[in-house]
Amino acid sequence: MNKTFKVSLLISALGLSAPVLADDIQVAVAANFIDVMKQLGESFGEQTGHNVAVSSGATGKLYAQIKNGAPYDIFLAADDARPILLDEEGVAIADTRFTYALGTLVLWSPQDATVDSDLNVLKDQSFNHISIANPKTAPYGRAAQQTLTELEFWDALQPKMVRGENIGQAYQYVYSENAELGFVAKSQVFKNGEYKSGSHWEVPSSMYDPIVQQAVLLKDNQASRDLLDYIRSPEAVKVIESYGYSVNP
């Protein structure tokens, strides 16, 4: 069986349309999902010939860009609020919104002994900086604020807090050790069943509002619809789950 025929069979199995000409698909993706989307985009491109161009940022800022006419075909948000708004405002294509992942918040440090399950690091506050994403624009930042409020540390930690514009920047502050620890997306420090080296505390989901990550179509073209179908395929779901996300059945 030649390679072309194998690819054709795979495209058929996924329910995708084999392209006559390759299309460019512009995807706006929340920062927590950037690595996953790059991997999915590469696989989709190999199977269909389409080119997936990815732009990432805080969900709130991407929403503002879309409202101001940014030329995105698809929006993968880190919440459901902005996709719902785009639906209600008539910006999104009707009946295309769906949940592609459920996110998890983690307190993480690259140092082995910094974070423990008793949260002594937060009780002692023997660190200079703790990183979070901006709660106003980033759903993971809002979840971090809710967690620290629940733990009654929000006010006390204000002098030590550094805010990233999005969860990607919040993670970079910790990864570069400009902050000793920080609240990050599980997907940034977890892959294939294992956490990165360092220390972590997986925040109980009861401490923050569910991080329901939804996708929506912004421009109605077949290539973009095919990509959304691919993101819901068993092959893509397996990749998404490998980064620590849950996916609705």
Tab-separated table of C-alpha atoms in Angstrom:
chain	number	residue	atom	x	y	z
A	1	MET	CA	0.000	0.000	0.000
A	2	ASN	CA	1.535	3.299	-1.046
A	3	LYS	CA	1.771	6.349	1.241
A	4	THR	CA	-0.824	8.396	-0.684
A	5	PHE	CA	-3.398	5.620	-0.369
A	6	LYS	CA	-2.709	5.246	3.370
A	7	VAL	CA	-3.296	8.965	3.928
A	8	SER	CA	-6.504	8.811	1.891
A	9	LEU	CA	-7.782	5.971	4.053
A	10	LEU	CA	-6.960	7.895	7.231
A	11	ILE	CA	-8.726	11.014	5.981
A	12	SER	CA	-11.765	8.891	5.144
A	13	ALA	CA	-11.745	7.243	8.567
A	14	LEU	CA	-11.737	10.646	10.286
A	15	GLY	CA	-14.554	11.911	8.118
A	16	LEU	CA	-12.355	14.651	6.658
A	17	SER	CA	-12.592	16.052	3.159
A	18	ALA	CA	-9.535	15.456	0.979
A	19	PRO	CA	-8.521	18.919	-0.257
A	20	VAL	CA	-8.118	19.825	-3.878
A	21	LEU	CA	-5.963	22.779	-2.811
A	22	ALA	CA	-4.303	23.347	0.537
A	23	ASP	CA	-5.893	26.035	2.703
A	24	ASP	CA	-4.458	28.165	5.504
A	25	ILE	CA	-6.425	27.972	8.764
A	26	GLN	CA	-5.886	30.734	11.304
A	27	VAL	CA	-6.464	29.498	14.848
A	28	ALA	CA	-6.628	31.693	17.963
A	29	VAL	CA	-5.817	29.434	20.919
A	30	ALA	CA	-5.648	30.038	24.662
A	31	ALA	CA	-2.070	29.947	25.932
A	32	ASN	CA	-2.548	26.798	28.018
A	33	PHE	CA	-3.422	24.781	24.908
A	34	ILE	CA	-0.697	26.045	22.565
A	35	ASP	CA	1.554	22.959	22.700
A	36	VAL	CA	-1.383	20.629	22.179
A	37	MET	CA	-2.722	22.647	19.263
A	38	LYS	CA	0.657	22.746	17.566
A	39	GLN	CA	0.841	18.957	17.764
A	40	LEU	CA	-2.721	18.542	16.518
A	41	GLY	CA	-2.176	21.091	13.756
A	42	GLU	CA	0.887	19.261	12.501
A	43	SER	CA	-0.932	15.931	12.437
A	44	PHE	CA	-3.955	17.436	10.716
A	45	GLY	CA	-1.726	19.147	8.168
A	46	GLU	CA	0.109	15.921	7.378
A	47	GLN	CA	-3.203	14.149	6.800
A	48	THR	CA	-4.973	16.825	4.773
A	49	GLY	CA	-2.354	19.130	3.272
A	50	HIS	CA	-3.853	22.172	4.999
A	51	ASN	CA	-1.646	24.610	6.920
A	52	VAL	CA	-2.664	25.408	10.505
A	53	ALA	CA	-1.314	28.755	11.756
A	54	VAL	CA	-1.618	29.190	15.519
A	55	SER	CA	-1.733	32.446	17.513
A	56	SER	CA	-1.916	32.211	21.313
A	57	GLY	CA	-2.680	34.540	24.185
A	58	ALA	CA	-5.026	35.169	27.085
A	59	THR	CA	-8.602	34.215	26.276
A	60	GLY	CA	-9.885	37.690	27.120
A	61	LYS	CA	-7.389	39.395	24.834
A	62	LEU	CA	-8.054	36.984	21.974
A	63	TYR	CA	-11.774	37.644	22.379
A	64	ALA	CA	-11.107	41.391	22.124
A	65	GLN	CA	-9.014	40.855	18.981
A	66	ILE	CA	-11.801	38.813	17.398
A	67	LYS	CA	-14.345	41.509	18.220
A	68	ASN	CA	-12.021	44.040	16.572
A	69	GLY	CA	-11.886	42.044	13.349
A	70	ALA	CA	-8.796	39.848	13.727
A	71	PRO	CA	-8.791	37.354	10.819
A	72	TYR	CA	-9.103	34.110	12.776
A	73	ASP	CA	-11.036	31.124	11.441
A	74	ILE	CA	-11.298	29.237	14.760
A	75	PHE	CA	-11.200	30.238	18.431
A	76	LEU	CA	-10.089	27.752	21.100
A	77	ALA	CA	-10.786	29.530	24.386
A	78	ALA	CA	-9.820	28.595	27.938
A	79	ASP	CA	-13.395	29.156	29.082
A	80	ASP	CA	-16.937	28.898	27.795
A	81	ALA	CA	-17.908	32.501	28.567
A	82	ARG	CA	-16.234	34.138	25.557
A	83	PRO	CA	-17.387	31.561	22.986
A	84	ILE	CA	-20.927	31.939	24.363
A	85	LEU	CA	-20.631	35.722	23.969
A	86	LEU	CA	-19.419	35.356	20.388
A	87	ASP	CA	-22.411	33.094	19.748
A	88	GLU	CA	-24.843	35.577	21.275
A	89	GLU	CA	-23.262	38.517	19.469
A	90	GLY	CA	-23.550	36.794	16.090
A	91	VAL	CA	-19.780	36.789	15.543
A	92	ALA	CA	-19.406	32.993	15.666
A	93	ILE	CA	-20.935	30.570	13.188
A	94	ALA	CA	-24.132	29.211	14.702
A	95	ASP	CA	-24.203	25.684	16.153
A	96	THR	CA	-20.433	25.153	16.027
A	97	ARG	CA	-19.538	25.711	19.698
A	98	PHE	CA	-18.397	22.690	21.725
A	99	THR	CA	-16.252	21.785	24.731
A	100	TYR	CA	-12.898	20.400	23.640
A	101	ALA	CA	-11.194	20.095	27.051
A	102	LEU	CA	-11.615	20.548	30.806
A	103	GLY	CA	-8.590	22.189	32.400
A	104	THR	CA	-6.860	21.579	35.733
A	105	LEU	CA	-4.972	24.096	37.876
A	106	VAL	CA	-1.642	23.147	39.495
A	107	LEU	CA	0.671	24.924	41.937
A	108	TRP	CA	4.167	24.090	40.650
A	109	SER	CA	7.811	24.821	41.373
A	110	PRO	CA	10.867	23.586	39.452
A	111	GLN	CA	12.504	22.938	42.840
A	112	ASP	CA	11.902	19.489	44.334
A	113	ALA	CA	11.162	20.444	47.934
A	114	THR	CA	9.211	23.679	47.512
A	115	VAL	CA	5.577	22.538	47.190
A	116	ASP	CA	4.015	19.811	49.335
A	117	SER	CA	0.477	18.573	49.865
A	118	ASP	CA	0.210	20.423	53.195
A	119	LEU	CA	0.965	23.722	51.434
A	120	ASN	CA	3.580	24.705	53.990
A	121	VAL	CA	5.126	26.969	51.367
A	122	LEU	CA	1.990	29.130	51.353
A	123	LYS	CA	1.669	29.040	55.127
A	124	ASP	CA	5.300	30.015	55.726
A	125	GLN	CA	5.530	32.397	52.739
A	126	SER	CA	9.302	31.973	52.734
A	127	PHE	CA	9.596	32.918	49.057
A	128	ASN	CA	9.972	36.158	47.154
A	129	HIS	CA	7.492	35.719	44.313
A	130	ILE	CA	4.507	33.601	43.333
A	131	SER	CA	3.221	33.745	39.760
A	132	ILE	CA	-0.351	33.701	38.479
A	133	ALA	CA	-2.009	34.679	35.214
A	134	ASN	CA	-4.046	37.879	35.119
A	135	PRO	CA	-7.446	36.942	36.611
A	136	LYS	CA	-9.189	39.597	34.508
A	137	THR	CA	-8.233	38.107	31.139
A	138	ALA	CA	-7.072	34.532	31.799
A	139	PRO	CA	-9.417	31.819	33.118
A	140	TYR	CA	-6.523	30.009	34.821
A	141	GLY	CA	-5.669	33.271	36.573
A	142	ARG	CA	-9.250	33.544	37.779
A	143	ALA	CA	-9.042	29.963	39.048
A	144	ALA	CA	-5.819	30.809	40.907
A	145	GLN	CA	-7.481	33.814	42.534
A	146	GLN	CA	-10.456	31.685	43.575
A	147	THR	CA	-8.103	29.050	45.033
A	148	LEU	CA	-6.054	31.537	47.042
A	149	THR	CA	-9.240	33.204	48.271
A	150	GLU	CA	-10.610	29.831	49.363
A	151	LEU	CA	-7.344	29.154	51.204
A	152	GLU	CA	-7.434	32.667	52.719
A	153	PHE	CA	-4.035	33.611	51.259
A	154	TRP	CA	-5.140	36.042	48.542
A	155	ASP	CA	-4.708	39.256	50.498
A	156	ALA	CA	-1.565	38.149	52.333
A	157	LEU	CA	0.247	37.189	49.124
A	158	GLN	CA	-0.412	40.408	47.174
A	159	PRO	CA	3.095	41.865	47.844
A	160	LYS	CA	4.737	38.686	46.510
A	161	MET	CA	2.472	38.170	43.507
A	162	VAL	CA	3.611	38.583	39.892
A	163	ARG	CA	0.957	38.437	37.182
A	164	GLY	CA	1.516	37.088	33.711
A	165	GLU	CA	-0.526	38.468	30.854
A	166	ASN	CA	-1.618	34.882	30.194
A	167	ILE	CA	-0.951	31.443	31.635
A	168	GLY	CA	1.992	30.982	29.268
A	169	GLN	CA	3.745	34.005	30.727
A	170	ALA	CA	2.826	32.954	34.277
A	171	TYR	CA	4.491	29.609	33.606
A	172	GLN	CA	7.587	31.285	32.155
A	173	TYR	CA	8.058	33.328	35.319
A	174	VAL	CA	8.295	30.084	37.302
A	175	TYR	CA	10.230	28.084	34.711
A	176	SER	CA	12.871	30.836	34.519
A	177	GLU	CA	12.886	31.014	38.338
A	178	ASN	CA	11.940	34.671	38.390
A	179	ALA	CA	9.232	33.339	40.705
A	180	GLU	CA	9.892	30.376	42.970
A	181	LEU	CA	6.439	28.890	42.390
A	182	GLY	CA	3.226	29.639	40.588
A	183	PHE	CA	-0.221	28.523	39.532
A	184	VAL	CA	-0.042	26.989	36.053
A	185	ALA	CA	-2.110	24.807	33.761
A	186	LYS	CA	-1.560	21.101	34.312
A	187	SER	CA	-0.892	20.765	30.591
A	188	GLN	CA	2.250	22.888	30.983
A	189	VAL	CA	3.898	20.555	33.496
A	190	PHE	CA	2.390	17.156	32.655
A	191	LYS	CA	2.746	14.807	29.695
A	192	ASN	CA	1.997	11.123	29.156
A	193	GLY	CA	1.190	10.363	32.768
A	194	GLU	CA	4.115	12.170	34.407
A	195	TYR	CA	4.762	15.581	35.910
A	196	LYS	CA	7.887	17.552	35.112
A	197	SER	CA	10.683	17.490	37.641
A	198	GLY	CA	10.131	19.759	40.610
A	199	SER	CA	7.265	19.741	43.080
A	200	HIS	CA	3.549	20.286	42.603
A	201	TRP	CA	0.100	20.349	44.169
A	202	GLU	CA	-2.860	19.553	41.942
A	203	VAL	CA	-5.572	21.930	43.116
A	204	PRO	CA	-8.846	20.200	44.023
A	205	SER	CA	-11.485	21.108	41.456
A	206	SER	CA	-13.833	22.158	44.261
A	207	MET	CA	-11.672	25.239	44.911
A	208	TYR	CA	-12.342	26.974	41.585
A	209	ASP	CA	-15.008	27.239	38.936
A	210	PRO	CA	-14.724	24.518	36.277
A	211	ILE	CA	-12.314	25.458	33.486
A	212	VAL	CA	-14.564	24.519	30.581
A	213	GLN	CA	-12.584	25.154	27.401
A	214	GLN	CA	-14.738	25.662	24.325
A	215	ALA	CA	-14.075	26.017	20.626
A	216	VAL	CA	-16.105	27.921	18.064
A	217	LEU	CA	-15.970	28.484	14.313
A	218	LEU	CA	-15.553	32.096	13.217
A	219	LYS	CA	-15.393	31.735	9.429
A	220	ASP	CA	-17.403	29.131	7.605
A	221	ASN	CA	-15.065	27.205	5.329
A	222	GLN	CA	-14.665	23.466	4.866
A	223	ALA	CA	-11.030	23.271	5.959
A	224	SER	CA	-11.836	24.883	9.303
A	225	ARG	CA	-14.853	22.645	9.826
A	226	ASP	CA	-12.639	19.647	9.089
A	227	LEU	CA	-10.113	20.817	11.698
A	228	LEU	CA	-12.838	21.134	14.335
A	229	ASP	CA	-14.017	17.630	13.436
A	230	TYR	CA	-10.450	16.384	13.795
A	231	ILE	CA	-10.103	17.960	17.265
A	232	ARG	CA	-13.097	15.843	18.322
A	233	SER	CA	-11.719	12.656	16.761
A	234	PRO	CA	-10.484	9.738	18.920
A	235	GLU	CA	-6.930	10.355	17.672
A	236	ALA	CA	-6.974	13.994	18.823
A	237	VAL	CA	-8.743	13.228	22.109
A	238	LYS	CA	-5.951	10.800	22.982
A	239	VAL	CA	-3.393	13.586	22.465
A	240	ILE	CA	-5.432	16.094	24.489
A	241	GLU	CA	-5.766	13.662	27.388
A	242	SER	CA	-2.029	12.945	27.320
A	243	TYR	CA	-1.470	16.551	28.458
A	244	GLY	CA	-3.642	16.058	31.545
A	245	TYR	CA	-6.925	17.437	30.253
A	246	SER	CA	-10.269	15.712	30.682
A	247	VAL	CA	-12.475	15.430	27.638
A	248	ASN	CA	-16.247	15.041	27.711
A	249	PRO	CA	-17.360	11.699	26.272
